[in-house]
XYZ file of C-alpha atoms in Angstrom:
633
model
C 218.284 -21.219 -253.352
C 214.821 -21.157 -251.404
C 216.636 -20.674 -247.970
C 214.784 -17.590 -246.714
C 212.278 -17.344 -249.482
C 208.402 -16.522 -247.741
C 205.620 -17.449 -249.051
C 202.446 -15.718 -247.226
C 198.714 -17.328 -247.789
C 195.205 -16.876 -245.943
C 193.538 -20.165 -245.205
C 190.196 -20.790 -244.427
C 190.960 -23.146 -241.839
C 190.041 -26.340 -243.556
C 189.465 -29.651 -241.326
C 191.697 -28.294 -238.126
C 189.909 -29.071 -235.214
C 187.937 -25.867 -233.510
C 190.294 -23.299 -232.390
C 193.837 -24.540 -234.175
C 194.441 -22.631 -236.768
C 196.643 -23.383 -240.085
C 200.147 -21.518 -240.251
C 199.829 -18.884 -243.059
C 203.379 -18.879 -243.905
C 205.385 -21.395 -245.069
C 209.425 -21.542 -244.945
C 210.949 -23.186 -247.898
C 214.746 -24.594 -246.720
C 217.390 -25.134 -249.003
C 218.211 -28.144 -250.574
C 219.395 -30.847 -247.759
C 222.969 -33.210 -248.532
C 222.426 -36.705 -249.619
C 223.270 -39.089 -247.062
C 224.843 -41.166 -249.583
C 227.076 -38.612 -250.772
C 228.565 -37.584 -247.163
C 231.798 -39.201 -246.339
C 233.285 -39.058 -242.598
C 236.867 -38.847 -242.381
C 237.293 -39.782 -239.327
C 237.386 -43.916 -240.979
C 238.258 -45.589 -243.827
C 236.327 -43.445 -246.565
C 233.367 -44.681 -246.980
C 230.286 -43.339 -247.877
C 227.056 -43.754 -245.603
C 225.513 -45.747 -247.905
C 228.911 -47.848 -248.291
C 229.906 -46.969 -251.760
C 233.544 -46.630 -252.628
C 234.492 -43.077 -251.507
C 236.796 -41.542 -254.493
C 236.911 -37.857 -253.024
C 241.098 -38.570 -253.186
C 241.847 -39.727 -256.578
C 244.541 -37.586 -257.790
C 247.772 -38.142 -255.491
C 250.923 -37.619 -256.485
C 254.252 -38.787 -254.548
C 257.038 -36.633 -254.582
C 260.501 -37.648 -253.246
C 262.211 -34.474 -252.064
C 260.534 -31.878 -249.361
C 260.977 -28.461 -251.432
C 256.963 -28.453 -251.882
C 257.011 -28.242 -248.066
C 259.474 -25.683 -246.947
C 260.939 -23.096 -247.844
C 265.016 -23.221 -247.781
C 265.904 -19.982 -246.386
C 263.841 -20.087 -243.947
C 263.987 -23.260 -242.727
C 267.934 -23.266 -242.403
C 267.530 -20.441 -240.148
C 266.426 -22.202 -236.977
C 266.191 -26.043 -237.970
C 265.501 -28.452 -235.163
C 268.267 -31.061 -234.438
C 266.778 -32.883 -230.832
C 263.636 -34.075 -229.943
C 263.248 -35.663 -225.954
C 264.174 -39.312 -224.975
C 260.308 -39.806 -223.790
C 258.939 -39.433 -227.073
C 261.754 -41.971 -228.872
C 260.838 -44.408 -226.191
C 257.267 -43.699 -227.016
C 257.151 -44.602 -230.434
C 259.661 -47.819 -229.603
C 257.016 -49.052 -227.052
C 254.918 -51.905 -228.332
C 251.683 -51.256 -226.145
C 250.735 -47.692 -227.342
C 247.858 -47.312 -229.566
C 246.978 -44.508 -232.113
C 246.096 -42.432 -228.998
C 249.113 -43.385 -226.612
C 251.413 -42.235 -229.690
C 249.382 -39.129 -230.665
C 249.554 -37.866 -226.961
C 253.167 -38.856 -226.455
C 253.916 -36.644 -229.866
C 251.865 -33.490 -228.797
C 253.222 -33.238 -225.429
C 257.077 -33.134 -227.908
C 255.229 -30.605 -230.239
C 254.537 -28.277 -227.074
C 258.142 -28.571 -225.589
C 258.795 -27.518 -229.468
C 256.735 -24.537 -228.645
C 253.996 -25.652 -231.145
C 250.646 -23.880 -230.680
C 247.204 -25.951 -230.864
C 244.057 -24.189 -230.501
C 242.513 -23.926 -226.687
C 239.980 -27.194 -226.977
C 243.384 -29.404 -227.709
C 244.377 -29.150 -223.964
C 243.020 -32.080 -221.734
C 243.076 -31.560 -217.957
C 243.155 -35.544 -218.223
C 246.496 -37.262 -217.025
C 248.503 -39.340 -219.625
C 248.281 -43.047 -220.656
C 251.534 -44.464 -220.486
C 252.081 -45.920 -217.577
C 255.207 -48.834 -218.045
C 258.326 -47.587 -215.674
C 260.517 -44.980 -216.572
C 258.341 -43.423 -218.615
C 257.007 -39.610 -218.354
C 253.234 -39.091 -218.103
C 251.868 -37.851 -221.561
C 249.694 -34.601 -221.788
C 246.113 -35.847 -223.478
C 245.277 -34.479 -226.506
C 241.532 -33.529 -226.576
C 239.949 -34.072 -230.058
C 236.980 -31.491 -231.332
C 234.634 -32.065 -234.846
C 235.251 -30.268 -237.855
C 232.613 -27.694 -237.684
C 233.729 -26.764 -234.084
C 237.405 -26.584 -234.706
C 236.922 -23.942 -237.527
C 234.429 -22.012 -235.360
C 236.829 -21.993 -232.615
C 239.551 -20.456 -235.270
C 237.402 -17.979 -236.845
C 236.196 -16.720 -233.359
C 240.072 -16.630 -231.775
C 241.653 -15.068 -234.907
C 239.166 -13.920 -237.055
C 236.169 -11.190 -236.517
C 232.253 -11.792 -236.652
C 233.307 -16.304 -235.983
C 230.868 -18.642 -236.458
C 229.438 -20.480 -233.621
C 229.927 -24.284 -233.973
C 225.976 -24.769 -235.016
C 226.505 -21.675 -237.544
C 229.614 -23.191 -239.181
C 227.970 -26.394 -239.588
C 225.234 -24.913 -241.542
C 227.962 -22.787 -243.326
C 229.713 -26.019 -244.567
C 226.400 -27.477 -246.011
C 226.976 -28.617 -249.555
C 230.422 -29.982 -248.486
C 230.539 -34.173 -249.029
C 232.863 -34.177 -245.669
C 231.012 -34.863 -242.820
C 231.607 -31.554 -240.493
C 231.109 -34.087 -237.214
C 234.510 -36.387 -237.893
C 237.065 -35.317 -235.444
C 241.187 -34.625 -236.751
C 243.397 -36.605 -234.770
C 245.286 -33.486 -234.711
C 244.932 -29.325 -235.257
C 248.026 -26.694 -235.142
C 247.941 -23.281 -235.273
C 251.077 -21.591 -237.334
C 251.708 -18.514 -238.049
C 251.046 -17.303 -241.845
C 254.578 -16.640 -243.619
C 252.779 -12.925 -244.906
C 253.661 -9.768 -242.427
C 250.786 -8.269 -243.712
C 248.654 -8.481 -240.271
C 244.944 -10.118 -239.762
C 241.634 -8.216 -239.675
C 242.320 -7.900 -235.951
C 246.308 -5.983 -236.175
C 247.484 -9.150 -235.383
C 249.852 -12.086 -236.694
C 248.360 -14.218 -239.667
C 247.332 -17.532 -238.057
C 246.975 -20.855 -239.998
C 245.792 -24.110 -239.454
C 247.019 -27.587 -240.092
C 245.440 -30.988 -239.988
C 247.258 -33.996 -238.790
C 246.287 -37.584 -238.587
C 247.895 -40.737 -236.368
C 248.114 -44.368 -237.071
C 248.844 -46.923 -234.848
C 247.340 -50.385 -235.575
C 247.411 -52.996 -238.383
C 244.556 -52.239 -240.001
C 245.506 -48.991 -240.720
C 248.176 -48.375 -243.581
C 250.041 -45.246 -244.591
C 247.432 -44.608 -247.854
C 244.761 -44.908 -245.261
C 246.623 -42.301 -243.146
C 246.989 -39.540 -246.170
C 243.673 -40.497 -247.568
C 241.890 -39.789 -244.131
C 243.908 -36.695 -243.930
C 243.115 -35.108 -247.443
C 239.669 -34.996 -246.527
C 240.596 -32.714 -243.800
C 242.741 -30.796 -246.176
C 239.663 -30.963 -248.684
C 237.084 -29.613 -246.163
C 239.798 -26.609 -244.908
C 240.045 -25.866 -248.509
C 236.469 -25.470 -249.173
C 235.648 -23.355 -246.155
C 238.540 -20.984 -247.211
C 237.874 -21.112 -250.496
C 233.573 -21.226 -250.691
C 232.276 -20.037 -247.588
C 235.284 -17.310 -247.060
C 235.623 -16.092 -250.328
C 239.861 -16.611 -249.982
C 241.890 -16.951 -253.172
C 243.557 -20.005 -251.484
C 245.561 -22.175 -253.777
C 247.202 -24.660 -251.811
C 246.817 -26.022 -247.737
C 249.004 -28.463 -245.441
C 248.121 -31.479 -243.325
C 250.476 -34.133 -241.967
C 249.779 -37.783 -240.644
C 252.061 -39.708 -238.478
C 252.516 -43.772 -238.686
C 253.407 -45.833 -235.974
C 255.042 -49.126 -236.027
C 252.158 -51.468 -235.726
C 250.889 -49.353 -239.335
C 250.256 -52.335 -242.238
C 253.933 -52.516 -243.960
C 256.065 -51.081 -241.034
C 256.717 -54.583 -240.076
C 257.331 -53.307 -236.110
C 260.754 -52.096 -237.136
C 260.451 -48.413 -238.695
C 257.265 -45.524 -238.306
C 256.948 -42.300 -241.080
C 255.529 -38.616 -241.232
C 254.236 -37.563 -244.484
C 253.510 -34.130 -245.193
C 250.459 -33.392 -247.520
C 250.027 -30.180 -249.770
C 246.057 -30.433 -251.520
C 245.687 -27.835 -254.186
C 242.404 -26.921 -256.267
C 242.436 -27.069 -260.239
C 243.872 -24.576 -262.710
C 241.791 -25.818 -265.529
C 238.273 -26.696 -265.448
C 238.449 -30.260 -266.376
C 241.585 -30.742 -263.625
C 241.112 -32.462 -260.383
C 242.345 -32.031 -256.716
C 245.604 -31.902 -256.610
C 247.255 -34.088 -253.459
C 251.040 -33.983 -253.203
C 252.691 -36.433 -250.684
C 256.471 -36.421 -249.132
C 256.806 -39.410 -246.981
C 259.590 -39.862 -244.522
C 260.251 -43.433 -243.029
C 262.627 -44.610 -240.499
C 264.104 -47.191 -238.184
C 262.598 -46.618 -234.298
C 265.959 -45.373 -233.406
C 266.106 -42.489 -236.116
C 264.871 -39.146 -234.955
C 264.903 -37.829 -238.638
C 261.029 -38.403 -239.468
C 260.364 -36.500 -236.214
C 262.451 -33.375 -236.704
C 260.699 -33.543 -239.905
C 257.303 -33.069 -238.497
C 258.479 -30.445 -235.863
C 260.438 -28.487 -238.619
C 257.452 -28.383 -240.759
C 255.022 -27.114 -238.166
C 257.888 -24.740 -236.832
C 259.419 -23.361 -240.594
C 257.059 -24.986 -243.648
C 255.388 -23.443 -246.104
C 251.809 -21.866 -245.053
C 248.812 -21.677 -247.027
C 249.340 -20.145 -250.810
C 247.224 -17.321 -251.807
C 246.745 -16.129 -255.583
C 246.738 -12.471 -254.744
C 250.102 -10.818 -253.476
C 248.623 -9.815 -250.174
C 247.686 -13.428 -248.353
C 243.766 -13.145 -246.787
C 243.337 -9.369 -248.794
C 239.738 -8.826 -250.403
C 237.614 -11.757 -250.151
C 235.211 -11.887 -252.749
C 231.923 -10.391 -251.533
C 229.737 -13.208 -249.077
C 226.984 -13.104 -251.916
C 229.027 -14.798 -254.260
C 230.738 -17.199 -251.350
C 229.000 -20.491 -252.860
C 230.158 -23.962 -253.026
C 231.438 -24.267 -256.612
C 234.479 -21.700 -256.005
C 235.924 -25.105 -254.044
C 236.978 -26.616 -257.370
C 236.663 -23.286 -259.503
C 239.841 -22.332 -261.107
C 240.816 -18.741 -259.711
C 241.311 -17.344 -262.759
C 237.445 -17.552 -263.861
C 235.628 -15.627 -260.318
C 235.706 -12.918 -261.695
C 233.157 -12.144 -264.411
C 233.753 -10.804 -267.938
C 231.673 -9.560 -270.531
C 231.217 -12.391 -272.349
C 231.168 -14.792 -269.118
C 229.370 -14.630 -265.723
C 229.211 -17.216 -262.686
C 226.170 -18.640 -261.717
C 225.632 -18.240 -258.157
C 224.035 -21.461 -257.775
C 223.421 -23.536 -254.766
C 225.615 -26.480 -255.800
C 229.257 -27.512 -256.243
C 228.998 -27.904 -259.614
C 230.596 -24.880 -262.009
C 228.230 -23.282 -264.314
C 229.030 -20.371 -266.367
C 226.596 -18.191 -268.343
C 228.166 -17.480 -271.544
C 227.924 -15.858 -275.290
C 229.423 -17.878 -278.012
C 232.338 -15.449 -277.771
C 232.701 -16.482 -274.003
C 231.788 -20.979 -274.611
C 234.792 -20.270 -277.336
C 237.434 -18.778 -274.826
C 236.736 -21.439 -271.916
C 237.597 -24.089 -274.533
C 240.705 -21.804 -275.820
C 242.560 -21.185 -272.203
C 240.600 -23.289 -269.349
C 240.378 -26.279 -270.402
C 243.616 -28.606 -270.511
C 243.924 -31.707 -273.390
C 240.643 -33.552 -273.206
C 241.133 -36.978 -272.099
C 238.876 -38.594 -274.976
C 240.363 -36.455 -277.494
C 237.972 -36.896 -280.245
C 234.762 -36.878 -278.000
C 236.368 -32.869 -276.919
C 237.588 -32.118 -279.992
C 233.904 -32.585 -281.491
C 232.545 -30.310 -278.799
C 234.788 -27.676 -279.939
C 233.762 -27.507 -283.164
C 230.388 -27.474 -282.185
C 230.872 -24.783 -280.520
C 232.717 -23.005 -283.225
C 229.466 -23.409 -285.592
C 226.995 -22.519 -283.351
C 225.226 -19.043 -284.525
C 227.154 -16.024 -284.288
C 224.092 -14.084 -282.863
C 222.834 -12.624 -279.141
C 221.719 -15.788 -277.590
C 223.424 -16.741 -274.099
C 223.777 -20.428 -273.292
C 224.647 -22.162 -269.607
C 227.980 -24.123 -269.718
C 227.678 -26.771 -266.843
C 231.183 -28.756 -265.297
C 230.549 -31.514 -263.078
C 233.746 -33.197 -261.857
C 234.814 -36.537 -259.694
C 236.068 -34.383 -257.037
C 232.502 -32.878 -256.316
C 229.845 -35.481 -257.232
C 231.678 -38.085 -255.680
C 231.428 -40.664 -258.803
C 233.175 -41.713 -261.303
C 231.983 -41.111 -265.405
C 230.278 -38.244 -263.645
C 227.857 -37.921 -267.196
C 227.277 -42.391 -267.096
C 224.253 -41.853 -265.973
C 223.005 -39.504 -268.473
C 224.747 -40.667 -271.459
C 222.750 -44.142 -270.570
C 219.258 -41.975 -271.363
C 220.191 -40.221 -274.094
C 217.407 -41.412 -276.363
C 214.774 -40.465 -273.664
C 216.308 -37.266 -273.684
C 215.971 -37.151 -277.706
C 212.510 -38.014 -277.587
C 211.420 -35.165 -275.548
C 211.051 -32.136 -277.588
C 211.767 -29.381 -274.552
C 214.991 -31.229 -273.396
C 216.025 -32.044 -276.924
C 216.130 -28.201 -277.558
C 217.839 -27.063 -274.114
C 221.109 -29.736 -274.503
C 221.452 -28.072 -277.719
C 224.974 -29.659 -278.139
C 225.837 -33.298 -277.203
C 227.495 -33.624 -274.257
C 231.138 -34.095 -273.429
C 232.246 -36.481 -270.485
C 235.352 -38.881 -269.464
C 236.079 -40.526 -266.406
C 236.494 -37.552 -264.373
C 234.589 -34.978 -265.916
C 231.115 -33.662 -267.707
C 230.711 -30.763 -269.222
C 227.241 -29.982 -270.283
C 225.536 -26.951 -272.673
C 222.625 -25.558 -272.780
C 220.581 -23.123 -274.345
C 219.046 -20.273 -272.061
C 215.524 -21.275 -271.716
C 214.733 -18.878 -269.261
C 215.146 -17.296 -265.484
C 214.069 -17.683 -261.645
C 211.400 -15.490 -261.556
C 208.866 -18.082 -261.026
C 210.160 -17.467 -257.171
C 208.638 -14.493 -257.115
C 205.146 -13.777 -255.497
C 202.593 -13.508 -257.987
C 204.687 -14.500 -261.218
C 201.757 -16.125 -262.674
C 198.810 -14.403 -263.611
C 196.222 -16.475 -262.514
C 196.230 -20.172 -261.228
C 195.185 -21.664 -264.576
C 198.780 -19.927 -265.706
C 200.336 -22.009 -263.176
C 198.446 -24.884 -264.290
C 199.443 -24.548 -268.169
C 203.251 -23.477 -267.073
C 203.428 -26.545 -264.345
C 202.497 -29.590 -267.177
C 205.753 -29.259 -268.847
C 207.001 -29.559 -265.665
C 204.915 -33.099 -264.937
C 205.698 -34.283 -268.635
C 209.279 -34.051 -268.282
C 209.871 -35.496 -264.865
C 207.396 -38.529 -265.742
C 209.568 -39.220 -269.010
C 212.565 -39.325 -267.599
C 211.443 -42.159 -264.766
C 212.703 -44.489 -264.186
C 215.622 -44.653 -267.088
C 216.719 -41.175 -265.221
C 215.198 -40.361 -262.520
C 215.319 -36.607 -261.483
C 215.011 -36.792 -257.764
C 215.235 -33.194 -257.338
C 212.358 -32.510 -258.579
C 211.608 -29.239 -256.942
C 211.073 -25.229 -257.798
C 214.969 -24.236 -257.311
C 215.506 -26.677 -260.669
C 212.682 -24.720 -262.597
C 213.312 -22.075 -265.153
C 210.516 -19.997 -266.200
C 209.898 -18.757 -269.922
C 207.651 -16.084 -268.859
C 207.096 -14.592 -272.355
C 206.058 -18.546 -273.392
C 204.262 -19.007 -269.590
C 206.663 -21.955 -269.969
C 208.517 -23.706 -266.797
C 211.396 -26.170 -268.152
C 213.343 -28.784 -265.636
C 217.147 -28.468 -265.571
C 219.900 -30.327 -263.618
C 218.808 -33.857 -265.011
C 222.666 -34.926 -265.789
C 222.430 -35.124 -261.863
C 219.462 -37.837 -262.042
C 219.943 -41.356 -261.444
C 219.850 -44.477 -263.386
C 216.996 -47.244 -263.263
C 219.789 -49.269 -261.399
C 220.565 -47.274 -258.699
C 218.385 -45.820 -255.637
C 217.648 -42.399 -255.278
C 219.710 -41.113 -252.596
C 218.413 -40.822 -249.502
C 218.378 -36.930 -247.873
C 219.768 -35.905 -244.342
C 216.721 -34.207 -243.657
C 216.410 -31.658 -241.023
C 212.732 -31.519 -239.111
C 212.201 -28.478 -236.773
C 209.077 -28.700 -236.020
C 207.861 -25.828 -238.664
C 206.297 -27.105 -241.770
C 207.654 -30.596 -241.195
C 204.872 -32.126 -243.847
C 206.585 -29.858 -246.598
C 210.043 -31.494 -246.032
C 209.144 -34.957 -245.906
C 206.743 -34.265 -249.109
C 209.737 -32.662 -251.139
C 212.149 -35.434 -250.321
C 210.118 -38.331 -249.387
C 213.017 -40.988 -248.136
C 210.214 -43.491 -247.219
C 209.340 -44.458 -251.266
C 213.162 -44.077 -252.834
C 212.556 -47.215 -253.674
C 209.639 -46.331 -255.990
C 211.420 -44.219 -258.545
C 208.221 -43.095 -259.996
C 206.071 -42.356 -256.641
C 209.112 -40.353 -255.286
C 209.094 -38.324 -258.357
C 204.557 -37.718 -257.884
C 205.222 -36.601 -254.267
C 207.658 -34.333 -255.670
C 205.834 -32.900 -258.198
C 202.622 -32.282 -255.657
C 205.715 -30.264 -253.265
C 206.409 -28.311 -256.276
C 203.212 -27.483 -257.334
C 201.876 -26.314 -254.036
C 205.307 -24.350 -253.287
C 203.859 -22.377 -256.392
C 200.369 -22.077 -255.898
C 201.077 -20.890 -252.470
C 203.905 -18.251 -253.300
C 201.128 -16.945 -256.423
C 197.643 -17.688 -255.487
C 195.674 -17.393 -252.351
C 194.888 -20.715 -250.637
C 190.923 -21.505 -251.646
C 189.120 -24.009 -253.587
C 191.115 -27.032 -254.675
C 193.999 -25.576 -253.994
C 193.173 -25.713 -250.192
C 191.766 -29.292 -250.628
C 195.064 -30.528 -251.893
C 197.343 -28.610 -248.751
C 195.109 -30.214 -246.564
C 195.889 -34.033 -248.417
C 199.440 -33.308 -248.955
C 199.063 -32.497 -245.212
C 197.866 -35.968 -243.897
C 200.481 -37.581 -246.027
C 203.323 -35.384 -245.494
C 202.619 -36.450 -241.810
C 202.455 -40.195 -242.137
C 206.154 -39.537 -244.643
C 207.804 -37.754 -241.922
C 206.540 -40.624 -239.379
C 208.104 -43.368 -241.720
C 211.210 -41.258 -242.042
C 212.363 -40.865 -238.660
C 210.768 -44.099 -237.030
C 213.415 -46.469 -235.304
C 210.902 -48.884 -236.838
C 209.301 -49.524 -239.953
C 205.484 -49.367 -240.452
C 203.779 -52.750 -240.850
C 203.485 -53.825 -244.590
C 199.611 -52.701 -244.438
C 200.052 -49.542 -243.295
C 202.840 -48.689 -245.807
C 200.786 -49.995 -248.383
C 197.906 -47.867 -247.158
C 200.270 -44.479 -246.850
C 201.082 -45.605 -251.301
C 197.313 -45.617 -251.625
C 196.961 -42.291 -250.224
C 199.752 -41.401 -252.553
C 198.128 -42.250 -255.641
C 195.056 -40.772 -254.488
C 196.847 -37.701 -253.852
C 198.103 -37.239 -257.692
C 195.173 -38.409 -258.980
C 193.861 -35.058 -257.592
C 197.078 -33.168 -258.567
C 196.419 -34.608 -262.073
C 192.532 -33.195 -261.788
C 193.946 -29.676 -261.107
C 196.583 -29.397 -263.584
C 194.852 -31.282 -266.561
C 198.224 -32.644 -267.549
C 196.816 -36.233 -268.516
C 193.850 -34.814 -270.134
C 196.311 -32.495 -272.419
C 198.681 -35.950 -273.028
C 196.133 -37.695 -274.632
C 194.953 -35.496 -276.572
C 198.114 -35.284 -278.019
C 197.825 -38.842 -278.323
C 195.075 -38.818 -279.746
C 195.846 -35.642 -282.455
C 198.639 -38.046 -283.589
């Protein structure tokens, strides 16, 4: 990633007015989440950009509770009462979601439940008919907070709520929804926490009270809790977590209680054993009449004697993996595979898509014990023998898994598969996807050979500037051919590799491109105030519309990121900062205006656009070199 990568330059000063001078430095941030791949859980999932959200596909009903407790201990102490206020609470006809949820919590804390400190309101309660006990108010707190409130209570060196939230980035869950519900339990291990204390645990819960909520709605909302708490454990804590617990609770108003009966389900989200497996979500659903305690005592038993997170390793929360290889694609990762072999190493890449660099000897074993039955049979059957024939020599090759669960879409490869020819024409990409590749509807798995490393990242990794120049129109043929059919929109440094014994720079991560029918996602950019231009330039929201223009500004980020990092700032190089300046600017403007610029002006910022790569194209050469290919043919 380019999160804390420097890259130092003297300027001459250029057209700043007397006495401002140009920043020498310039900070290169990672990658920001597309907006339209963010889902909030705190509604119906939906995506920003309203797509269907299909982060839950895989859910599974069981109908008996032994995935949620376990029998010895729960017949130890099992809870047999709950209070006459709470009954009367979920009879009563006027309580919302709300009403309920506090009526419930103030039962959980009489049950001696624990929820973490920002749960307690000073409020008063809400129900206010005669005879009825006032409710404690439960006090709800977003994602990000919630976990840096846990980490900092029961774990050493917490995140602050602003620190976790840039610790979760990569994760599709929006860290700002809000869980109707968080408990504390104590882990089931004896083995005690970094701090000599009891193992604690936490559990999501979600409430339902109104018609346009049903009980699907309830566990889908709640697995993306569960799917979030998995992926902090699991990618940003380096914990060999196999399985977490959530809960929701239905009222009677819930779509198909018809008034007369309300539920607890209890939720159990697991990540894949096999590569081409999905979440797991296991559901045990409880419904009864307003006068039967026994979906209540379920709840309350749960919290008091379920089953606590699963851990692959004997010793729950023992030797996390080291920080440095904390990244986002151990979410869906198989545990079995972190650690590297011989034959087999993780990529510690920036996304939550699994990529493996392998020898033959190591493609052959992933397709012998990590991979279940292929659901298109003869499409993975092919790719096997592929790989079977496939030199027996020293070459290493990249083995990429993209799956529903992480890229948010279904026939994850749809896009790809529908430019395949454009991909055959061009010579460079037609030898790095060395092997057709393999997809169904929940899962792509893509090789390719190694065509080289990130040491283009480096300061000074190019010899002189007309080195960048020859290494950088491979770069600008590729991207160009793709658009529109698939358009790259990541066009940027951190999806280079560079063949430095060729002076070569090749594109990767085009399966992740977009089709000629479908925008390019807009970014959830972040503007501090430092280098602003340089954001809005690499991910310029205002022209997503213009598949091919997005693509040119990206290409003019890219190609100053590397003349900067390798070559001091002078001569045209200097000239075309000082352009991608003044448009940068206007870019930013039209990205965070409340209003859009009038049609002129917008057409005005495209002509300074065009202008701009017309220059790029002077410096590079890369149309002159075109056609006189062209014309050589």
């Amino acid at each position: 990633t380019l999160s804390h990568l420097m890259a130092k330059t003297r300027t001459k000063g250029g057209d700043l007015p007397a006495g401002k001078r140009r920043r020498t430095s310039i900070r290169l941030k990672m990658a920001p989440p597309a907006v339209g791949a963010h889902i909030s859980a705190s509604k119906s999932p939906k995506t920003r950009e309203q797509h269907a959200a299909i982060a839950i596909v895989n859910i599974t009903h069981v109908y008996n509770d032994e995935l949620f407790f376990d029998a010895a201990a729960a017949a130890a102490s099992t809870v047999t009462t709950v209070s006459p206020m709470v009954i009367k609470s979920i009879k009563n006809t006027r309580l919302g979601e709300t009403g309920l949820r506090d009526a419930v919590y103030t039962e959980l804390l009489r049950q001696k439940i624990t929820f973490p400190k920002s749960a307690h309101s000073k409020g008063r309660g809400v129900t206010k008919r005669k005879n009825f006990k006032k409710s404690k108010v439960y006090s709800e707190t977003n994602l990000s907070s919630l976990l840096a409130e846990f980490e900092t209570t029961y774990w050493k060196n917490g995140q602050t709520a602003g620190g976790m939230e840039r610790l979760m980035q990569g994760l599709p869950v929006t860290t700002s929804s809000k869980p109707d519900a968080t408990v504390i339990v104590e882990s089931d291990s004896d083995t005690p926490d970094t701090n000599g204390k009891k193992n604690m645990e936490l559990i999501f819960g979600e409430f339902k009270n109104n018609i346009k909520y049903s009980i699907t709605d309830s566990v889908n909302q709640c697995a993306l809790y569960l799917y979030a708490l998995l992926f902090w454990l699991r990618s940003r804590r380096g914990l060999k977590v196999e399985a977490v617990y959530g809960f929701t609770f239905c009222g009677r108003k819930c779509e198909g209680h018809g008034q007369g009966t309300y539920s607890v389900s209890l939720i159990k989200i697991s990540p894949p054993q096999k590569l081409n497996e999905q979440l797991k979500v296991e559901v045990f659903m409880k419904q009864g009449g307003l006068d039967d305690h026994t979906p209540l005592l379920l709840l309350v038993n749960f919290l008091k004697h379920g089953k606590r997170w699963e851990h692959a390793c004997d010793v729950p929360g023992a030797d996390p993996i080291p920080n440095e290889r904390c990244i986002s694609a151990l979410f869906t990762l198989p545990t079995a595979l972190w650690t590297d072999t011989g034959d087999r190493q993780l990529v510690l890449n920036g996304t939550m898509s699994i990529v493996f660099r392998v020898t033959k000897a190591g493609l052959e074993d992933l397709f012998a014990n990590h991979f279940n039955e292929f659901e298109d049979k003869r499409g993975g059957a092919a790719m096997q023998l592929m790989v079977q024939e496939l030199e027996n020599n020293n070459d290493m090759y990249y083995v990429k898994i993209r799956s529903t669960d992480t890229c948010m879409i279904k026939h994850p490869l749809q896009d790809m598969k529908g430019a395949e020819d454009v991909i055959l024409e061009d010579d460079d990409l037609r030898f790095t996807y060395c092997l057709p590749v393999y997809g169904d509807a929940s899962c792509c798995i893509i090789i390719m050979r190694n065509r080289g490393d990130m040491s283009h990242l480096k300061k000074n990794a190019f010899e002189s500037l007309d080195s960048l120049r020859s290494a950088f129109r491979g770069i600008m043929g590729t991207a160009l051919r793709l658009c529109p059919r698939l358009t790259h929109c990541d066009v940027l440094p951190h999806n280079f590799v560079f063949e430095s014994n060729h002076n070569h720079l090749h594109l990767v991560d085009i399966d992740e491109g977009v089709s000629e029918m479908e925008l390019v996602y807009q970014r959830e950019l972040v503007y501090d105030g430092e280098d602003d231009w340089l954001t809005a330039i690499s991910y310029p929201n205002a022209v997503r519309e213009d598949k091919e223009r997005y693509t040119k500004v990206q290409l003019m980020a890219s190609f100053l990121i590397l003349a900067l990092l390798n070559h001091a700032e002078v001569g045209a190089v200097a000239e075309l900062r000082v352009e991608a300046e003044k448009v940068g600017e206007l870019l930013h403007r039209m990205d965070i205006g409340r209003k859009p610029f009038p049609f002129v002006k917008q057409m005005g910022v495209m002509v300074m656009i065009d202008s701009l790569y017309d220059k790029l194209n002077a410096l590079v050469g890369y149309e002159n070199e075109s056609n006189a290919e062209s014309l050589s043919l």
